[in-house]
CSV table of C-alpha atoms and ligand atoms in Angstrom, one decimal:
chain,number,residue,atom,x,y,z
A,1,MET,CA,132.1,124.1,61.8
A,2,SER,CA,134.3,123.4,58.8
A,3,GLN,CA,137.5,121.4,59.5
A,4,SER,CA,139.6,124.4,58.7
A,5,VAL,CA,137.8,126.7,61.1
A,6,ASN,CA,137.9,124.0,63.8
A,7,LEU,CA,141.7,123.5,63.3
A,8,THR,CA,142.2,127.3,63.5
A,9,HIS,CA,140.1,127.5,66.7
A,10,GLN,CA,142.0,124.7,68.3
A,11,ALA,CA,145.4,126.2,67.4
A,12,VAL,CA,144.4,129.6,68.8
A,13,GLU,CA,143.1,128.0,72.0
A,14,ILE,CA,146.4,126.2,72.5
A,15,LEU,CA,148.4,129.4,72.3
A,16,ARG,CA,146.0,131.1,74.7
A,17,LYS,CA,146.2,128.2,77.1
A,18,ASN,CA,150.0,128.1,77.0
A,19,ASP,CA,150.3,131.9,77.4
A,20,MET,CA,151.7,132.7,80.8
A,21,GLY,CA,151.2,136.4,80.3
A,22,GLY,CA,153.7,137.6,77.8
A,23,TYR,CA,155.6,134.4,77.1
A,24,THR,CA,154.2,131.1,75.9
A,25,VAL,CA,155.3,127.7,77.3
A,26,PRO,CA,155.9,125.1,74.7
A,27,THR,CA,153.4,122.8,76.4
A,28,LEU,CA,152.1,122.7,80.0
A,29,GLY,CA,153.9,120.3,82.4
A,30,LEU,CA,156.8,119.0,80.2
A,31,TYR,CA,158.3,122.4,79.4
A,32,PRO,CA,157.2,125.0,81.9
A,33,PHE,CA,159.4,127.9,80.8
A,34,GLN,CA,160.2,130.0,77.7
A,35,TRP,CA,162.5,128.3,75.1
A,36,ASN,CA,164.4,130.3,72.6
A,37,TRP,CA,163.6,128.8,69.2
A,38,ASP,CA,160.1,127.9,70.4
A,39,ALA,CA,159.5,131.6,71.1
A,40,GLY,CA,160.5,132.5,67.6
A,41,ILE,CA,158.1,130.0,66.0
A,42,THR,CA,155.4,130.8,68.5
A,43,ALA,CA,155.6,134.5,67.7
A,44,LEU,CA,154.6,133.7,64.1
A,45,GLY,CA,151.5,132.0,65.4
A,46,TRP,CA,150.6,135.1,67.5
A,47,LEU,CA,151.0,137.3,64.5
A,48,SER,CA,147.6,136.3,63.0
A,49,ILE,CA,145.9,136.6,66.4
A,50,ASP,CA,147.4,139.7,68.0
A,51,GLU,CA,150.4,141.5,66.5
A,52,ASN,CA,151.5,143.2,69.7
A,53,ARG,CA,151.4,139.9,71.5
A,54,ALA,CA,153.7,138.4,68.8
A,55,TRP,CA,156.3,141.1,69.5
A,56,VAL,CA,155.9,140.7,73.3
A,57,GLU,CA,156.9,137.1,72.9
A,58,LEU,CA,160.3,138.2,71.6
A,59,GLU,CA,160.6,141.0,74.2
A,60,LYS,CA,160.1,138.6,77.0
A,61,LEU,CA,162.8,136.3,75.6
A,62,PHE,CA,165.2,139.2,75.3
A,63,GLU,CA,164.7,139.9,79.0
A,64,GLY,CA,166.9,136.9,79.6
A,65,GLN,CA,169.7,138.2,77.3
A,66,TRP,CA,173.2,138.2,78.9
A,67,GLU,CA,175.5,141.3,78.8
A,68,ASN,CA,177.7,139.5,76.3
A,69,GLY,CA,174.7,139.3,73.9
A,70,MET,CA,173.8,135.6,74.3
A,71,VAL,CA,170.1,134.8,74.3
A,72,PRO,CA,169.9,131.7,76.4
A,73,HIS,CA,168.0,128.6,75.3
A,74,VAL,CA,165.7,128.7,78.3
A,75,ILE,CA,164.5,131.6,80.4
A,76,PHE,CA,163.2,130.5,83.8
A,77,HIS,CA,160.5,133.2,84.2
A,78,GLN,CA,158.9,131.2,87.1
A,79,GLU,CA,159.6,128.4,89.4
A,80,SER,CA,158.5,124.9,88.6
A,81,ASP,CA,159.1,121.4,89.9
A,82,ASP,CA,158.0,119.9,86.6
A,83,TYR,CA,161.4,120.3,84.9
A,84,PHE,CA,165.0,119.1,85.3
A,85,PRO,CA,167.6,120.6,85.0
A,86,GLY,CA,166.2,123.8,86.6
A,87,PRO,CA,168.0,127.0,87.5
A,88,GLU,CA,170.0,125.5,90.5
A,89,GLN,CA,171.6,122.9,88.3
A,90,TRP,CA,172.6,125.5,85.6
A,91,GLY,CA,174.0,127.8,88.3
A,92,VAL,CA,173.6,131.0,86.4
A,93,ASN,CA,173.5,133.8,89.0
A,94,ARG,CA,171.1,136.3,87.5
A,95,ALA,CA,168.0,138.1,88.7
A,96,LEU,CA,166.1,136.3,85.9
A,97,PRO,CA,167.6,132.8,85.9
A,98,THR,CA,168.5,131.2,82.5
A,99,THR,CA,170.5,128.4,81.1
A,100,SER,CA,174.0,129.0,79.9
A,101,ILE,CA,173.7,127.9,76.3
A,102,SER,CA,171.8,129.1,73.3
A,103,GLN,CA,169.6,127.6,70.6
A,104,PRO,CA,169.2,128.0,66.8
A,105,PRO,CA,168.8,131.7,66.2
A,106,LEU,CA,165.5,132.0,64.4
A,107,LEU,CA,164.7,135.4,65.9
A,108,ALA,CA,166.0,137.7,63.1
A,109,THR,CA,164.0,135.9,60.5
A,110,VAL,CA,160.9,135.9,62.7
A,111,MET,CA,161.4,139.6,63.4
A,112,LYS,CA,161.6,140.3,59.7
A,113,ILE,CA,158.4,138.5,59.1
A,114,LEU,CA,156.6,140.3,61.9
A,115,TYR,CA,157.9,143.6,60.6
A,116,GLU,CA,157.0,143.0,57.0
A,117,GLU,CA,153.6,141.3,57.5
A,118,GLY,CA,152.4,143.3,60.5
A,119,LYS,CA,149.4,145.6,59.6
A,120,ASP,CA,150.0,148.1,62.3
A,121,ARG,CA,153.0,149.9,60.8
A,122,GLN,CA,153.7,152.1,63.8
A,123,LEU,CA,153.8,149.2,66.1
A,124,ALA,CA,156.1,147.3,63.8
A,125,GLN,CA,158.5,150.3,63.5
A,126,ASN,CA,158.6,150.9,67.2
A,127,LYS,CA,159.2,147.3,68.1
A,128,LEU,CA,161.9,147.0,65.5
A,129,GLU,CA,163.7,150.1,66.8
A,130,LEU,CA,163.5,148.7,70.3
A,131,LEU,CA,164.6,145.1,69.6
A,132,PHE,CA,167.1,145.6,66.8
A,133,PRO,CA,170.2,146.5,69.0
A,134,LYS,CA,169.5,143.4,71.2
A,135,LEU,CA,169.2,141.2,68.1
A,136,LEU,CA,172.5,142.6,66.7
A,137,ALA,CA,174.3,141.9,70.0
A,138,TYR,CA,173.0,138.4,69.8
A,139,HIS,CA,174.3,137.7,66.3
A,140,ARG,CA,177.7,139.3,67.1
A,141,TRP,CA,177.9,137.1,70.2
A,142,TRP,CA,177.7,134.0,68.0
A,143,TYR,CA,180.6,135.1,65.8
A,144,LYS,CA,182.7,136.4,68.6
A,145,GLU,CA,182.4,133.6,71.2
A,146,ARG,CA,181.5,130.6,69.0
A,147,ASP,CA,183.8,131.1,66.1
A,148,LEU,CA,187.1,132.0,67.8
A,149,HIS,CA,189.2,131.2,64.7
A,150,SER,CA,186.9,132.9,62.2
A,151,THR,CA,186.2,129.7,60.3
A,152,GLY,CA,182.7,130.8,59.2
A,153,LEU,CA,181.0,128.1,61.3
A,154,VAL,CA,180.0,128.6,64.9
A,155,SER,CA,180.4,125.8,67.5
A,156,SER,CA,177.9,124.1,69.7
A,157,PHE,CA,178.8,122.7,73.1
A,158,HIS,CA,175.7,120.8,74.0
A,159,PRO,CA,173.2,118.8,71.9
A,160,TRP,CA,170.5,120.9,73.4
A,161,GLU,CA,172.0,123.9,71.5
A,162,SER,CA,171.0,122.2,68.3
A,163,GLY,CA,167.4,121.9,69.4
A,164,MET,CA,167.7,118.4,67.9
A,165,ASP,CA,168.8,116.9,71.3
A,166,ASN,CA,169.2,113.2,70.7
A,167,SER,CA,169.8,113.4,66.9
A,168,ALA,CA,171.7,110.3,65.8
A,169,ALA,CA,174.2,112.7,64.2
A,170,TRP,CA,175.5,113.5,67.7
A,171,ASP,CA,176.0,109.9,68.9
A,172,GLU,CA,179.8,109.7,68.5
A,173,ALA,CA,180.5,113.2,69.6
A,174,LEU,CA,178.3,112.8,72.7
A,175,ALA,CA,179.9,109.4,73.5
A,176,ARG,CA,183.1,111.3,74.3
A,177,VAL,CA,181.4,113.1,77.1
A,178,PRO,CA,181.6,111.3,80.5
A,179,GLN,CA,178.4,110.3,82.2
A,180,THR,CA,177.7,112.3,85.3
A,181,GLU,CA,178.0,110.6,88.7
A,182,GLN,CA,175.5,113.0,90.2
A,183,ALA,CA,172.2,111.4,91.2
A,184,TYR,CA,169.2,113.2,89.7
A,185,GLU,CA,165.6,112.7,88.9
A,186,ARG,CA,164.3,113.1,85.4
A,187,ARG,CA,161.0,114.9,85.2
A,188,ASP,CA,160.3,114.6,81.5
A,189,LEU,CA,159.4,111.0,82.0
A,190,ASN,CA,156.5,112.0,84.3
A,191,HIS,CA,154.9,113.6,81.2
A,192,VAL,CA,156.0,111.5,78.2
A,193,ASP,CA,156.6,107.8,77.5
A,194,SER,CA,160.3,106.9,77.9
A,195,ASP,CA,160.3,105.4,74.4
A,196,GLN,CA,159.7,108.9,73.0
A,197,ARG,CA,162.5,110.6,74.9
A,198,PRO,CA,166.3,110.5,75.0
A,199,LEU,CA,167.9,107.6,76.9
A,200,LYS,CA,169.3,107.8,80.4
A,201,GLU,CA,172.8,107.3,79.1
A,202,GLN,CA,172.4,110.5,77.0
A,203,TYR,CA,170.9,112.4,79.9
A,204,ASP,CA,173.9,111.5,82.1
A,205,ARG,CA,176.1,113.2,79.5
A,206,TYR,CA,173.8,116.2,79.0
A,207,ILE,CA,174.0,116.8,82.8
A,208,TYR,CA,177.8,116.4,82.8
A,209,LEU,CA,178.0,119.2,80.2
A,210,VAL,CA,175.7,121.5,82.2
A,211,ASN,CA,178.0,121.0,85.2
A,212,PHE,CA,181.1,121.5,83.0
A,213,PHE,CA,179.9,125.0,81.9
A,214,LYS,CA,179.2,125.9,85.6
A,215,GLU,CA,182.6,124.6,86.8
A,216,ASN,CA,184.3,126.7,84.1
A,217,ALA,CA,182.4,129.8,85.2
A,218,PHE,CA,180.9,130.1,81.7
A,219,ASP,CA,184.2,131.3,80.4
A,220,TYR,CA,183.8,131.0,76.7
A,221,GLU,CA,187.5,130.5,75.8
A,222,LEU,CA,187.9,127.7,78.4
A,223,ILE,CA,184.8,126.0,77.1
A,224,PHE,CA,185.7,126.5,73.5
A,225,ASN,CA,189.1,124.9,74.1
A,226,HIS,CA,188.2,122.1,76.5
A,227,CYS,CA,184.6,121.1,76.1
A,228,PRO,CA,184.4,117.3,75.5
A,229,TYR,CA,181.4,117.9,73.2
A,230,HIS,CA,182.3,120.3,70.3
A,231,THR,CA,180.4,120.2,67.0
A,232,GLN,CA,179.6,122.5,64.1
A,233,ASP,CA,175.9,122.0,63.6
A,234,ILE,CA,174.8,122.5,60.0
A,235,SER,CA,171.2,123.3,61.0
A,236,LEU,CA,172.3,126.0,63.6
A,237,ASN,CA,174.7,127.5,61.2
A,238,ALA,CA,172.2,127.6,58.3
A,239,ILE,CA,169.6,129.2,60.6
A,240,LEU,CA,172.3,131.7,61.8
A,241,GLN,CA,173.2,132.5,58.2
A,242,ARG,CA,169.6,133.2,57.2
A,243,GLY,CA,169.1,135.2,60.4
A,244,THR,CA,172.2,137.4,59.7
A,245,ILE,CA,171.0,138.0,56.1
A,246,ASP,CA,167.6,139.1,57.4
A,247,LEU,CA,169.2,141.2,60.1
A,248,VAL,CA,171.2,143.1,57.6
A,249,ALA,CA,168.0,143.7,55.6
A,250,LEU,CA,166.2,144.8,58.7
A,251,ASN,CA,168.9,147.3,59.5
A,252,GLN,CA,167.9,149.3,56.4
A,253,LYS,CA,164.4,149.8,57.9
A,254,LEU,CA,165.8,151.6,61.0
A,255,SER,CA,165.5,155.3,61.3
A,256,GLN,CA,169.3,155.3,61.8
A,257,PRO,CA,170.9,152.2,60.2
A,258,TYR,CA,174.1,150.8,61.7
A,259,ASP,CA,177.3,150.2,59.7
A,260,LEU,CA,177.5,146.5,59.6
A,261,PRO,CA,180.6,145.6,57.5
A,262,ASP,CA,181.6,142.9,60.0
A,263,LEU,CA,178.3,141.0,59.3
A,264,GLU,CA,178.8,141.3,55.5
A,265,VAL,CA,182.2,139.5,56.1
A,266,GLU,CA,180.5,136.8,58.2
A,267,ILE,CA,177.9,136.1,55.6
A,268,GLU,CA,180.4,135.6,52.9
A,269,ARG,CA,182.7,133.5,55.2
A,270,THR,CA,179.8,131.3,56.3
A,271,ARG,CA,178.6,130.8,52.7
A,272,GLN,CA,181.9,129.3,51.8
A,273,ALA,CA,182.2,127.3,55.0
A,274,ILE,CA,178.8,125.7,54.6
A,275,ALA,CA,179.8,124.7,51.1
A,276,SER,CA,182.6,122.7,52.6
A,277,LEU,CA,180.0,120.5,54.4
A,278,TRP,CA,178.2,119.4,51.2
A,279,HIS,CA,178.1,115.6,50.5
A,280,GLU,CA,177.7,114.9,46.8
A,281,GLU,CA,176.5,111.3,47.0
A,282,LYS,CA,174.0,112.0,49.8
A,283,GLY,CA,172.8,115.2,48.1
A,284,LEU,CA,172.7,116.9,51.5
A,285,PHE,CA,175.0,118.8,53.9
A,286,LEU,CA,176.6,117.2,57.0
A,287,ASN,CA,177.5,118.4,60.5
A,288,ARG,CA,181.1,118.4,61.7
A,289,ASP,CA,182.7,116.9,64.8
A,290,GLN,CA,185.4,119.3,66.0
A,291,HIS,CA,187.3,116.7,68.0
A,292,SER,CA,187.7,114.3,65.1
A,293,GLY,CA,187.9,117.3,62.7
A,294,GLN,CA,185.7,115.2,60.3
A,295,ALA,CA,182.3,115.7,58.9
A,296,ILE,CA,179.8,113.4,60.7
A,297,ASP,CA,178.8,110.8,58.1
A,298,PHE,CA,175.1,110.6,59.0
A,299,ALA,CA,172.3,112.4,57.1
A,300,THR,CA,169.3,114.0,58.9
A,301,THR,CA,166.8,116.7,58.0
A,302,ALA,CA,169.3,119.1,59.5
A,303,GLY,CA,171.3,118.7,56.3
A,304,MET,CA,168.5,120.2,54.3
A,305,LEU,CA,168.4,123.4,56.2
A,306,PRO,CA,171.1,125.2,54.1
A,307,LEU,CA,168.2,125.7,51.7
A,308,TYR,CA,166.5,127.8,54.3
A,309,GLY,CA,169.9,129.4,55.0
A,310,ARG,CA,170.2,130.6,51.4
A,311,SER,CA,173.6,128.9,51.2
A,312,VAL,CA,173.4,126.4,48.4
A,313,SER,CA,174.0,126.6,44.6
A,314,ALA,CA,171.1,126.1,42.2
A,315,GLU,CA,172.6,122.8,41.2
A,316,GLN,CA,172.8,121.6,44.9
A,317,ALA,CA,169.2,122.7,45.4
A,318,SER,CA,168.1,120.6,42.5
A,319,LYS,CA,169.9,117.5,43.9
A,320,MET,CA,168.5,118.2,47.3
A,321,ALA,CA,165.0,118.4,45.9
A,322,ILE,CA,165.3,114.9,44.5
A,323,VAL,CA,166.6,113.6,47.9
A,324,ILE,CA,163.8,115.4,49.8
A,325,ALA,CA,161.1,114.2,47.4
A,326,GLU,CA,162.2,110.5,48.0
A,327,TRP,CA,162.6,111.1,51.7
A,328,LEU,CA,159.1,112.5,51.9
A,329,GLU,CA,157.6,109.4,50.3
A,330,ALA,CA,159.4,107.1,52.7
A,331,GLY,CA,157.0,108.1,55.5
A,332,LYS,CA,153.4,109.0,54.8
A,333,TYR,CA,153.5,111.5,57.6
A,334,GLY,CA,157.0,112.9,56.8
A,335,LEU,CA,159.4,114.5,56.7
A,336,ALA,CA,161.1,112.0,59.0
A,337,SER,CA,164.0,113.5,60.9
A,338,VAL,CA,166.0,110.3,60.1
A,339,HIS,CA,165.3,108.5,56.9
A,340,PRO,CA,163.0,105.5,57.7
A,341,ALA,CA,165.4,103.1,55.8
A,342,SER,CA,168.3,104.0,58.2
A,343,GLU,CA,169.1,101.4,60.8
A,344,LYS,CA,169.1,104.2,63.4
A,345,PHE,CA,165.5,105.2,62.5
A,346,ASP,CA,163.3,105.1,65.6
A,347,ALA,CA,159.8,106.3,64.6
A,348,LYS,CA,158.7,107.8,68.0
A,349,ARG,CA,162.0,108.8,69.7
A,350,TYR,CA,162.2,112.6,69.6
A,351,TRP,CA,164.9,113.6,67.0
A,352,ARG,CA,165.7,110.0,65.8
A,353,GLY,CA,162.8,109.6,63.4
A,354,PRO,CA,159.7,111.7,64.1
A,355,SER,CA,158.6,114.5,61.8
A,356,TRP,CA,158.5,118.1,63.1
A,357,LEU,CA,156.2,120.7,61.6
A,358,HIS,CA,158.5,123.8,62.0
A,359,ILE,CA,161.4,121.9,60.3
A,360,ASN,CA,159.0,121.1,57.4
A,361,TRP,CA,158.2,124.8,57.2
A,362,MET,CA,161.8,125.8,57.0
A,363,ILE,CA,162.6,123.3,54.4
A,364,ALA,CA,159.6,124.3,52.3
A,365,ASP,CA,160.6,127.9,52.6
A,366,GLY,CA,164.0,127.0,51.2
A,367,LEU,CA,162.5,124.9,48.4
A,368,HIS,CA,160.4,127.9,47.4
A,369,PHE,CA,163.3,130.2,47.4
A,370,TYR,CA,165.2,128.0,45.0
A,371,GLY,CA,162.2,127.6,42.8
A,372,HIS,CA,161.1,124.1,43.8
A,373,ASP,CA,157.5,125.2,44.4
A,374,GLU,CA,155.7,122.0,43.7
A,375,LEU,CA,157.7,120.1,46.2
A,376,ALA,CA,157.4,122.9,48.8
A,377,GLU,CA,153.6,122.8,48.3
A,378,ARG,CA,153.6,119.0,48.7
A,379,LEU,CA,155.4,119.4,52.0
A,380,ARG,CA,152.9,122.0,53.1
A,381,ILE,CA,149.9,119.8,52.2
A,382,ARG,CA,151.5,116.8,54.0
A,383,SER,CA,152.1,118.9,57.1
A,384,ARG,CA,148.5,119.9,57.1
A,385,GLU,CA,147.4,116.3,56.8
A,386,ILE,CA,149.5,115.4,59.8
A,387,ILE,CA,147.5,117.9,61.9
A,388,GLU,CA,144.2,116.7,60.5
A,389,THR,CA,145.1,113.2,61.5
A,390,ALA,CA,146.7,113.7,64.9
A,391,GLY,CA,146.2,117.3,66.2
A,392,TYR,CA,148.8,119.5,67.6
A,393,TRP,CA,151.5,117.3,69.2
A,394,GLU,CA,155.1,118.1,69.7
A,395,TYR,CA,156.2,115.7,67.0
A,396,PHE,CA,154.8,112.8,64.9
A,397,ASP,CA,155.5,109.2,64.0
A,398,PRO,CA,156.2,109.6,60.3
A,399,ILE,CA,154.9,106.1,59.5
A,400,THR,CA,151.6,106.0,61.4
A,401,GLY,CA,150.9,109.8,61.9
A,402,GLU,CA,150.6,109.3,65.7
A,403,GLY,CA,151.2,112.4,67.8
A,404,CYS,CA,154.2,112.0,70.2
A,405,GLY,CA,155.9,114.0,73.0
A,406,GLY,CA,153.9,116.8,74.6
A,407,PRO,CA,150.2,117.5,73.6
A,408,ASP,CA,148.7,120.9,72.7
A,409,PHE,CA,152.1,122.1,71.6
A,410,SER,CA,152.7,125.8,71.0
A,411,TRP,CA,155.1,125.7,68.0
A,412,THR,CA,153.0,123.1,66.2
A,413,ALA,CA,149.9,125.2,66.6
A,414,ALA,CA,151.8,128.4,65.7
A,415,ILE,CA,153.4,127.1,62.5
A,416,ALA,CA,150.0,125.7,61.4
A,417,LEU,CA,148.4,129.1,61.9
A,418,TYR,CA,151.2,130.9,60.1
A,419,TRP,CA,151.8,128.4,57.3
A,420,PHE,CA,148.5,126.8,56.2
A,421,LEU,CA,145.5,127.8,58.3
B,501,DGY,C1,164.5,119.2,76.9
B,501,DGY,O1,164.5,119.4,78.1
B,501,DGY,O2,164.1,118.1,76.5
B,501,DGY,C2,164.8,120.2,76.0
B,501,DGY,O3,164.8,119.8,74.7
B,501,DGY,C3,166.1,120.8,76.4
B,501,DGY,O4,166.1,122.0,75.8
């Protein structure tokens, strides 16, 4: 069997193994439920195997949508002792339990890809008509409840909302959150080495925030005004911006398009607000800490995602391409989430150094869009080499290429299927 065929076969097997009947767990054991941004990437993988199954992944996720439009970051479709914090800790009283926060909204962009690339046109049209109103409600929720003062940037109230949980960019903002006094047992460490996961001190603060949301009865104004952790995440905002652009385009494919002048306003406002987070010397965008009111002076791959968000000037894109090219050379199995020369770089610890395939894909997509095709292609080839070296792990040591975190990981297999297999 050729290597390519073999890699494809393995990736398909991983999705089938992690398929719980309509939704795909990220990996067995460590993450036994459906995660929001994982579901988006995983649907791209299903696209080449079974188009209907790709749409069903999104339908299952929307089953957990709240009445206010929020699509939670985890949908607890089944019970499991493998994970903490589970439904009791979150305290969300719904027939289908969920968490009370969201995650980077990749869904509109994924839906546009499924719609445009699906061969079964009737299926694509039917699914789009079915899911579009839910998607629209989700985007409107972000602007209404997470940008109370119409700044053009939505807020995050938990590092888990960024999907980049223990990113070094959050260190100061998270340090303001008290450590919970509640006794609890971490389950993630039953599955993965502790040197590849967040620290206990960070977990204590994560759990404090989970309790804070519950104690405030999930009231969005109370949380917006009083949450001890309050950031504007450049990656989440760039992904939302791209999603809203794609949502407006998808609207035109509906049998009866909506009037969406509010979203046109949001797109323009966000474009300007993202521009305010540009850092000329670093050649990248930064996050903002809402408590200090300052940009967070620490660069990570998150700051490259405005390329994917279609929110940079041609001149900025050229500067970013130079930065990304150098960053990519700093680790043979890059793109490292934190630059290997940084004193905070930690090669195996989750979002403090490892490379992540779906982030590479988004950055390569952005580079393509701005005409940096050669660099985008280099990133694609490097990403493939990671898989050839290590297989389908959750994330990778960018220096040695070693697979880290959970094995047989859905979004790694899915993005490989979609992007280069
Ligand atoms: C975890 O449990 O590690 C997740 O990243 C939270 O979403």
